[in-house]
Amino acid sequence: MSVTEQPAPSSGPGPDGDAAADGLRDRISADSLTTRRDYLRIVTTVSGGLAIGGIGVAAGILHRHGDSESLPQPKKVTDRLPPGQSVAFRYPGDEDRAVAVRLGDGSLVGYSAVCTHLACGVLWREDRGPDGELYCPCHEGVFDARTGEVTAGPPPRPLPKVFLTERPDGSVWAVATARSGEPAKDALCRQFGDDHPADAAQLGCPGAARPKAAESRRT
C-alpha cells in the first residue's frame, strides 16, 4: 500500500489515533532517509571511481595508449574510408580504443579514443569546422582533429596518435602508436628499434645501422 493509500489517522484525542499518526510519520521519515543515503552512496562511489581513474592516468599508474616499447602488429582498420568519415577500432591491443578519420582533404589521421582527462570515450564530430573535432562529452573536452592537440576543456594532454597507412587496394591499416605529445619520429624510432633496422635507418633514427646495400653504393 502506498503512502497516499494509508488510512487516515483518527482525529480524535484518543491514544490510538496519535499512535497511528506517529507511526506513519516515522515510516515516511525512514523511507526518505534511506533514499537520501542510497543516493549519496551512489554519487560518492561513482565520483570516487572517476577521481581514482583520473589520478591513475595522470600519474602513469594505469595503462596508457602507446606505452609498448615494441612495434605492434599491423592491424586492418577498414576496407575503405571515404573523406568526411570516421571509424572506431581497437589498437594496439583489444582493450585500446582508437578512432580513424579521413579529413576533407583526404588526409588520414588516427588517435586513441580515450580522453586524457578522465579516460572517457572520444568521438569525432564532422560538423565542427573544416576538419571537424574530436570531442569528449563527459567534461566538454575538445581536441584538434588534425593534430590531436587540446583546444578546449580540461584535458591536460593531447591525444596519443595512431599511425595509419593506406594500401593500394584502399584498405586502411594501423601500424604504430605514439604517446601523448611524442614526436612522430621519436615514437617510430622507439618502436622500430633493432627489430627493423632498415626502416630505422631510413627514418634517420639515432644509432640505426645503415643497410649494407646503401653502404656499398657510397663506396
PDB file of C-alpha atoms in Angstrom:
ATOM      1  CA  MET A   1       0.000   0.000   0.000  1.00  0.00           C
ATOM      2  CA  SER A   2       1.421   3.417  -0.965  1.00  0.00           C
ATOM      3  CA  VAL A   3       1.714   6.329   1.408  1.00  0.00           C
ATOM      4  CA  THR A   4      -1.269   8.040  -0.239  1.00  0.00           C
ATOM      5  CA  GLU A   5      -3.373   4.906   0.310  1.00  0.00           C
ATOM      6  CA  GLN A   6      -2.709   4.693   4.010  1.00  0.00           C
ATOM      7  CA  PRO A   7      -5.910   5.018   6.130  1.00  0.00           C
ATOM      8  CA  ALA A   8      -6.274   8.442   7.686  1.00  0.00           C
ATOM      9  CA  PRO A   9      -5.442   8.527  11.395  1.00  0.00           C
ATOM     10  CA  SER A  10      -8.190   9.286  13.804  1.00  0.00           C
ATOM     11  CA  SER A  11      -8.588  12.985  14.518  1.00  0.00           C
ATOM     12  CA  GLY A  12      -9.865  12.309  17.991  1.00  0.00           C
ATOM     13  CA  PRO A  13      -7.842  12.783  21.087  1.00  0.00           C
ATOM     14  CA  GLY A  14      -7.656   9.041  21.748  1.00  0.00           C
ATOM     15  CA  PRO A  15      -4.259   7.337  22.100  1.00  0.00           C
ATOM     16  CA  ASP A  16      -4.905   5.015  19.151  1.00  0.00           C
ATOM     17  CA  GLY A  17      -5.204   7.948  16.735  1.00  0.00           C
ATOM     18  CA  ASP A  18      -1.985   9.575  17.979  1.00  0.00           C
ATOM     19  CA  ALA A  19      -0.036   6.293  17.719  1.00  0.00           C
ATOM     20  CA  ALA A  20      -1.150   5.728  14.114  1.00  0.00           C
ATOM     21  CA  ALA A  21      -0.117   9.244  13.083  1.00  0.00           C
ATOM     22  CA  ASP A  22       3.243   8.938  14.786  1.00  0.00           C
ATOM     23  CA  GLY A  23       3.890   5.576  13.136  1.00  0.00           C
ATOM     24  CA  LEU A  24       3.099   6.934   9.679  1.00  0.00           C
ATOM     25  CA  ARG A  25       5.404   9.924  10.160  1.00  0.00           C
ATOM     26  CA  ASP A  26       8.229   7.659  11.355  1.00  0.00           C
ATOM     27  CA  ARG A  27       7.834   5.365   8.347  1.00  0.00           C
ATOM     28  CA  ILE A  28       7.895   8.251   5.867  1.00  0.00           C
ATOM     29  CA  SER A  29      10.972   9.744   7.567  1.00  0.00           C
ATOM     30  CA  ALA A  30      12.784   6.393   7.486  1.00  0.00           C
ATOM     31  CA  ASP A  31      11.997   5.873   3.789  1.00  0.00           C
ATOM     32  CA  SER A  32      13.220   9.383   2.941  1.00  0.00           C
ATOM     33  CA  LEU A  33      16.436   8.883   4.915  1.00  0.00           C
ATOM     34  CA  THR A  34      17.125   5.565   3.184  1.00  0.00           C
ATOM     35  CA  THR A  35      16.600   7.138  -0.242  1.00  0.00           C
ATOM     36  CA  ARG A  36      18.966  10.017   0.564  1.00  0.00           C
ATOM     37  CA  ARG A  37      21.613   7.647   1.911  1.00  0.00           C
ATOM     38  CA  ASP A  38      21.398   5.407  -1.169  1.00  0.00           C
ATOM     39  CA  TYR A  39      21.697   8.423  -3.465  1.00  0.00           C
ATOM     40  CA  LEU A  40      24.721   9.800  -1.625  1.00  0.00           C
ATOM     41  CA  ARG A  41      26.379   6.389  -1.605  1.00  0.00           C
ATOM     42  CA  ILE A  42      25.926   6.009  -5.384  1.00  0.00           C
ATOM     43  CA  VAL A  43      27.212   9.525  -6.086  1.00  0.00           C
ATOM     44  CA  THR A  44      30.220   9.015  -3.803  1.00  0.00           C
ATOM     45  CA  THR A  45      31.080   5.687  -5.419  1.00  0.00           C
ATOM     46  CA  VAL A  46      30.862   6.977  -8.990  1.00  0.00           C
ATOM     47  CA  SER A  47      32.698  10.233  -8.230  1.00  0.00           C
ATOM     48  CA  GLY A  48      35.408   8.371  -6.349  1.00  0.00           C
ATOM     49  CA  GLY A  49      35.888   5.956  -9.218  1.00  0.00           C
ATOM     50  CA  LEU A  50      36.273   8.788 -11.725  1.00  0.00           C
ATOM     51  CA  ALA A  51      38.719  10.592  -9.455  1.00  0.00           C
ATOM     52  CA  ILE A  52      40.834   7.481  -8.896  1.00  0.00           C
ATOM     53  CA  GLY A  53      40.837   6.753 -12.624  1.00  0.00           C
ATOM     54  CA  GLY A  54      41.883  10.313 -13.468  1.00  0.00           C
ATOM     55  CA  ILE A  55      44.660  10.312 -10.884  1.00  0.00           C
ATOM     56  CA  GLY A  56      45.855   6.913 -12.099  1.00  0.00           C
ATOM     57  CA  VAL A  57      46.046   8.011 -15.718  1.00  0.00           C
ATOM     58  CA  ALA A  58      47.738  11.298 -14.835  1.00  0.00           C
ATOM     59  CA  ALA A  59      50.277   9.571 -12.594  1.00  0.00           C
ATOM     60  CA  GLY A  60      51.048   6.861 -15.111  1.00  0.00           C
ATOM     61  CA  ILE A  61      49.776   4.062 -12.833  1.00  0.00           C
ATOM     62  CA  LEU A  62      47.145   2.816 -15.262  1.00  0.00           C
ATOM     63  CA  HIS A  63      47.779   1.619 -18.799  1.00  0.00           C
ATOM     64  CA  ARG A  64      48.259   4.389 -21.343  1.00  0.00           C
ATOM     65  CA  HIS A  65      47.770   4.089 -25.075  1.00  0.00           C
ATOM     66  CA  GLY A  66      51.109   3.614 -26.823  1.00  0.00           C
ATOM     67  CA  ASP A  67      53.087   2.502 -23.772  1.00  0.00           C
ATOM     68  CA  SER A  68      54.561  -0.537 -25.510  1.00  0.00           C
ATOM     69  CA  GLU A  69      58.237  -0.334 -26.428  1.00  0.00           C
ATOM     70  CA  SER A  70      57.888  -2.891 -29.229  1.00  0.00           C
ATOM     71  CA  LEU A  71      56.272  -2.318 -32.617  1.00  0.00           C
ATOM     72  CA  PRO A  72      52.663  -3.573 -32.602  1.00  0.00           C
ATOM     73  CA  GLN A  73      51.447  -5.949 -35.262  1.00  0.00           C
ATOM     74  CA  PRO A  74      49.792  -4.115 -38.174  1.00  0.00           C
ATOM     75  CA  LYS A  75      46.001  -4.260 -37.992  1.00  0.00           C
ATOM     76  CA  LYS A  76      43.426  -3.682 -40.694  1.00  0.00           C
ATOM     77  CA  VAL A  77      41.111  -0.869 -39.649  1.00  0.00           C
ATOM     78  CA  THR A  78      38.660  -0.842 -42.555  1.00  0.00           C
ATOM     79  CA  ASP A  79      38.368  -1.800 -46.217  1.00  0.00           C
ATOM     80  CA  ARG A  80      37.861   1.825 -47.230  1.00  0.00           C
ATOM     81  CA  LEU A  81      37.461   5.185 -45.513  1.00  0.00           C
ATOM     82  CA  PRO A  82      35.944   7.958 -47.680  1.00  0.00           C
ATOM     83  CA  PRO A  83      36.554  11.661 -46.914  1.00  0.00           C
ATOM     84  CA  GLY A  84      34.426  13.057 -44.128  1.00  0.00           C
ATOM     85  CA  GLN A  85      34.011   9.732 -42.346  1.00  0.00           C
ATOM     86  CA  SER A  86      35.454   8.056 -39.264  1.00  0.00           C
ATOM     87  CA  VAL A  87      35.649   4.535 -37.880  1.00  0.00           C
ATOM     88  CA  ALA A  88      36.214   3.227 -34.365  1.00  0.00           C
ATOM     89  CA  PHE A  89      38.580   0.308 -33.816  1.00  0.00           C
ATOM     90  CA  ARG A  90      40.874  -1.289 -31.221  1.00  0.00           C
ATOM     91  CA  TYR A  91      44.640  -0.824 -31.399  1.00  0.00           C
ATOM     92  CA  PRO A  92      47.305  -1.801 -30.461  1.00  0.00           C
ATOM     93  CA  GLY A  93      45.541  -4.148 -28.003  1.00  0.00           C
ATOM     94  CA  ASP A  94      41.962  -5.349 -27.771  1.00  0.00           C
ATOM     95  CA  GLU A  95      41.440  -3.020 -24.800  1.00  0.00           C
ATOM     96  CA  ASP A  96      42.781   0.092 -26.591  1.00  0.00           C
ATOM     97  CA  ARG A  97      40.012   2.198 -28.138  1.00  0.00           C
ATOM     98  CA  ALA A  98      41.019   4.197 -31.191  1.00  0.00           C
ATOM     99  CA  VAL A  99      39.455   6.249 -33.959  1.00  0.00           C
ATOM    100  CA  ALA A 100      40.492   6.798 -37.579  1.00  0.00           C
ATOM    101  CA  VAL A 101      39.313   9.854 -39.525  1.00  0.00           C
ATOM    102  CA  ARG A 102      39.547  10.779 -43.198  1.00  0.00           C
ATOM    103  CA  LEU A 103      39.628  14.564 -43.290  1.00  0.00           C
ATOM    104  CA  GLY A 104      38.028  16.543 -46.073  1.00  0.00           C
ATOM    105  CA  ASP A 105      41.310  16.966 -47.967  1.00  0.00           C
ATOM    106  CA  GLY A 106      41.916  13.206 -47.955  1.00  0.00           C
ATOM    107  CA  SER A 107      44.386  13.129 -45.054  1.00  0.00           C
ATOM    108  CA  LEU A 108      44.223  10.097 -42.765  1.00  0.00           C
ATOM    109  CA  VAL A 109      44.595  10.632 -39.028  1.00  0.00           C
ATOM    110  CA  GLY A 110      44.289   8.232 -36.138  1.00  0.00           C
ATOM    111  CA  TYR A 111      44.199   8.701 -32.376  1.00  0.00           C
ATOM    112  CA  SER A 112      43.491   6.982 -29.127  1.00  0.00           C
ATOM    113  CA  ALA A 113      39.773   7.392 -28.426  1.00  0.00           C
ATOM    114  CA  VAL A 114      40.374   7.684 -24.668  1.00  0.00           C
ATOM    115  CA  CYS A 115      40.251  11.222 -23.294  1.00  0.00           C
ATOM    116  CA  THR A 116      43.405  12.282 -21.446  1.00  0.00           C
ATOM    117  CA  HIS A 117      41.287  13.842 -18.705  1.00  0.00           C
ATOM    118  CA  LEU A 118      39.307  11.007 -17.076  1.00  0.00           C
ATOM    119  CA  ALA A 119      39.508   8.290 -19.756  1.00  0.00           C
ATOM    120  CA  CYS A 120      36.020   8.838 -21.223  1.00  0.00           C
ATOM    121  CA  GLY A 121      35.353   7.921 -24.841  1.00  0.00           C
ATOM    122  CA  VAL A 122      36.236  10.441 -27.577  1.00  0.00           C
ATOM    123  CA  LEU A 123      34.056  10.941 -30.665  1.00  0.00           C
ATOM    124  CA  TRP A 124      34.646  12.726 -33.967  1.00  0.00           C
ATOM    125  CA  ARG A 125      32.132  15.438 -34.863  1.00  0.00           C
ATOM    126  CA  GLU A 126      32.267  16.213 -38.587  1.00  0.00           C
ATOM    127  CA  ASP A 127      30.227  19.420 -38.480  1.00  0.00           C
ATOM    128  CA  ARG A 128      32.605  21.384 -36.227  1.00  0.00           C
ATOM    129  CA  GLY A 129      34.914  23.366 -38.517  1.00  0.00           C
ATOM    130  CA  PRO A 130      36.633  22.346 -41.756  1.00  0.00           C
ATOM    131  CA  ASP A 131      38.275  19.288 -40.164  1.00  0.00           C
ATOM    132  CA  GLY A 132      35.610  18.546 -37.568  1.00  0.00           C
ATOM    133  CA  GLU A 133      36.729  17.967 -33.992  1.00  0.00           C
ATOM    134  CA  LEU A 134      37.408  15.173 -31.536  1.00  0.00           C
ATOM    135  CA  TYR A 135      35.055  15.620 -28.629  1.00  0.00           C
ATOM    136  CA  CYS A 136      34.758  14.124 -25.144  1.00  0.00           C
ATOM    137  CA  PRO A 137      31.165  14.535 -23.897  1.00  0.00           C
ATOM    138  CA  CYS A 138      31.957  13.794 -20.237  1.00  0.00           C
ATOM    139  CA  HIS A 139      33.521  17.180 -19.436  1.00  0.00           C
ATOM    140  CA  GLU A 140      33.372  19.053 -22.768  1.00  0.00           C
ATOM    141  CA  GLY A 141      36.950  18.273 -23.782  1.00  0.00           C
ATOM    142  CA  VAL A 142      37.826  19.153 -27.391  1.00  0.00           C
ATOM    143  CA  PHE A 143      40.846  18.098 -29.481  1.00  0.00           C
ATOM    144  CA  ASP A 144      42.056  19.287 -32.882  1.00  0.00           C
ATOM    145  CA  ALA A 145      41.203  16.595 -35.430  1.00  0.00           C
ATOM    146  CA  ARG A 146      44.337  17.238 -37.499  1.00  0.00           C
ATOM    147  CA  THR A 147      46.883  17.289 -34.669  1.00  0.00           C
ATOM    148  CA  GLY A 148      45.210  15.800 -31.594  1.00  0.00           C
ATOM    149  CA  GLU A 149      46.086  18.893 -29.535  1.00  0.00           C
ATOM    150  CA  VAL A 150      43.717  20.138 -26.830  1.00  0.00           C
ATOM    151  CA  THR A 151      41.627  23.111 -27.972  1.00  0.00           C
ATOM    152  CA  ALA A 152      39.058  23.380 -25.143  1.00  0.00           C
ATOM    153  CA  GLY A 153      38.053  21.895 -21.816  1.00  0.00           C
ATOM    154  CA  PRO A 154      40.001  20.176 -19.039  1.00  0.00           C
ATOM    155  CA  PRO A 155      42.143  17.551 -20.835  1.00  0.00           C
ATOM    156  CA  PRO A 156      45.778  18.128 -19.775  1.00  0.00           C
ATOM    157  CA  ARG A 157      47.481  16.472 -22.759  1.00  0.00           C
ATOM    158  CA  PRO A 158      46.902  15.845 -26.478  1.00  0.00           C
ATOM    159  CA  LEU A 159      45.503  12.537 -27.688  1.00  0.00           C
ATOM    160  CA  PRO A 160      48.098   9.815 -28.363  1.00  0.00           C
ATOM    161  CA  LYS A 161      48.423   9.204 -32.092  1.00  0.00           C
ATOM    162  CA  VAL A 162      47.887   6.022 -34.077  1.00  0.00           C
ATOM    163  CA  PHE A 163      49.894   5.880 -37.311  1.00  0.00           C
ATOM    164  CA  LEU A 164      47.813   4.817 -40.301  1.00  0.00           C
ATOM    165  CA  THR A 165      48.710   3.751 -43.812  1.00  0.00           C
ATOM    166  CA  GLU A 166      46.580   3.168 -46.884  1.00  0.00           C
ATOM    167  CA  ARG A 167      47.357   0.206 -49.138  1.00  0.00           C
ATOM    168  CA  PRO A 168      46.860   0.145 -52.919  1.00  0.00           C
ATOM    169  CA  ASP A 169      43.511  -1.629 -52.546  1.00  0.00           C
ATOM    170  CA  GLY A 170      42.189   1.276 -50.458  1.00  0.00           C
ATOM    171  CA  SER A 171      42.268  -0.545 -47.134  1.00  0.00           C
ATOM    172  CA  VAL A 172      43.418   1.385 -44.074  1.00  0.00           C
ATOM    173  CA  TRP A 173      45.853  -0.188 -41.588  1.00  0.00           C
ATOM    174  CA  ALA A 174      47.159   0.832 -38.193  1.00  0.00           C
ATOM    175  CA  VAL A 175      50.907   0.235 -37.967  1.00  0.00           C
ATOM    176  CA  ALA A 176      52.286   2.020 -34.875  1.00  0.00           C
ATOM    177  CA  THR A 177      51.399   4.309 -31.977  1.00  0.00           C
ATOM    178  CA  ALA A 178      52.777   7.339 -30.188  1.00  0.00           C
ATOM    179  CA  ARG A 179      52.487   8.505 -26.619  1.00  0.00           C
ATOM    180  CA  SER A 180      50.691  11.736 -25.831  1.00  0.00           C
ATOM    181  CA  GLY A 181      52.732  14.640 -27.227  1.00  0.00           C
ATOM    182  CA  GLU A 182      55.519  12.375 -28.513  1.00  0.00           C
ATOM    183  CA  PRO A 183      57.018  13.449 -31.877  1.00  0.00           C
ATOM    184  CA  ALA A 184      56.306  11.009 -34.691  1.00  0.00           C
ATOM    185  CA  LYS A 185      59.964  10.270 -35.391  1.00  0.00           C
ATOM    186  CA  ASP A 186      60.730   9.567 -31.741  1.00  0.00           C
ATOM    187  CA  ALA A 187      57.746   7.221 -31.499  1.00  0.00           C
ATOM    188  CA  LEU A 188      58.652   5.267 -34.624  1.00  0.00           C
ATOM    189  CA  CYS A 189      62.346   5.040 -33.740  1.00  0.00           C
ATOM    190  CA  ARG A 190      61.450   3.814 -30.255  1.00  0.00           C
ATOM    191  CA  GLN A 191      59.267   1.041 -31.644  1.00  0.00           C
ATOM    192  CA  PHE A 192      61.310   0.048 -34.688  1.00  0.00           C
ATOM    193  CA  GLY A 193      64.463  -0.270 -32.638  1.00  0.00           C
ATOM    194  CA  ASP A 194      66.777  -3.132 -33.530  1.00  0.00           C
ATOM    195  CA  ASP A 195      63.979  -5.300 -34.969  1.00  0.00           C
ATOM    196  CA  HIS A 196      63.524  -3.157 -38.081  1.00  0.00           C
ATOM    197  CA  PRO A 197      66.998  -1.711 -38.836  1.00  0.00           C
ATOM    198  CA  ALA A 198      66.269  -0.809 -42.463  1.00  0.00           C
ATOM    199  CA  ASP A 199      63.190   1.208 -41.521  1.00  0.00           C
ATOM    200  CA  ALA A 200      65.005   2.803 -38.597  1.00  0.00           C
ATOM    201  CA  ALA A 201      67.883   3.825 -40.841  1.00  0.00           C
ATOM    202  CA  GLN A 202      65.507   5.250 -43.436  1.00  0.00           C
ATOM    203  CA  LEU A 203      63.921   7.376 -40.715  1.00  0.00           C
ATOM    204  CA  GLY A 204      67.339   8.546 -39.571  1.00  0.00           C
ATOM    205  CA  CYS A 205      66.926   7.103 -36.101  1.00  0.00           C
ATOM    206  CA  PRO A 206      69.938   7.672 -33.813  1.00  0.00           C
ATOM    207  CA  GLY A 207      72.206   4.655 -33.704  1.00  0.00           C
ATOM    208  CA  ALA A 208      70.439   2.879 -36.569  1.00  0.00           C
ATOM    209  CA  ALA A 209      72.746   0.724 -38.679  1.00  0.00           C
ATOM    210  CA  ARG A 210      72.836   1.744 -42.318  1.00  0.00           C
ATOM    211  CA  PRO A 211      71.860  -1.157 -44.640  1.00  0.00           C
ATOM    212  CA  LYS A 212      74.824  -2.785 -46.365  1.00  0.00           C
ATOM    213  CA  ALA A 213      73.429  -2.079 -49.841  1.00  0.00           C
ATOM    214  CA  ALA A 214      73.435   1.639 -49.093  1.00  0.00           C
ATOM    215  CA  GLU A 215      76.981   1.395 -47.740  1.00  0.00           C
ATOM    216  CA  SER A 216      78.211  -0.344 -50.900  1.00  0.00           C
ATOM    217  CA  ARG A 217      76.689   2.344 -53.125  1.00  0.00           C
ATOM    218  CA  ARG A 218      78.560   5.014 -51.163  1.00  0.00           C
ATOM    219  CA  THR A 219      81.962   3.357 -51.647  1.00  0.00           C
TER     220      THR A 219
END
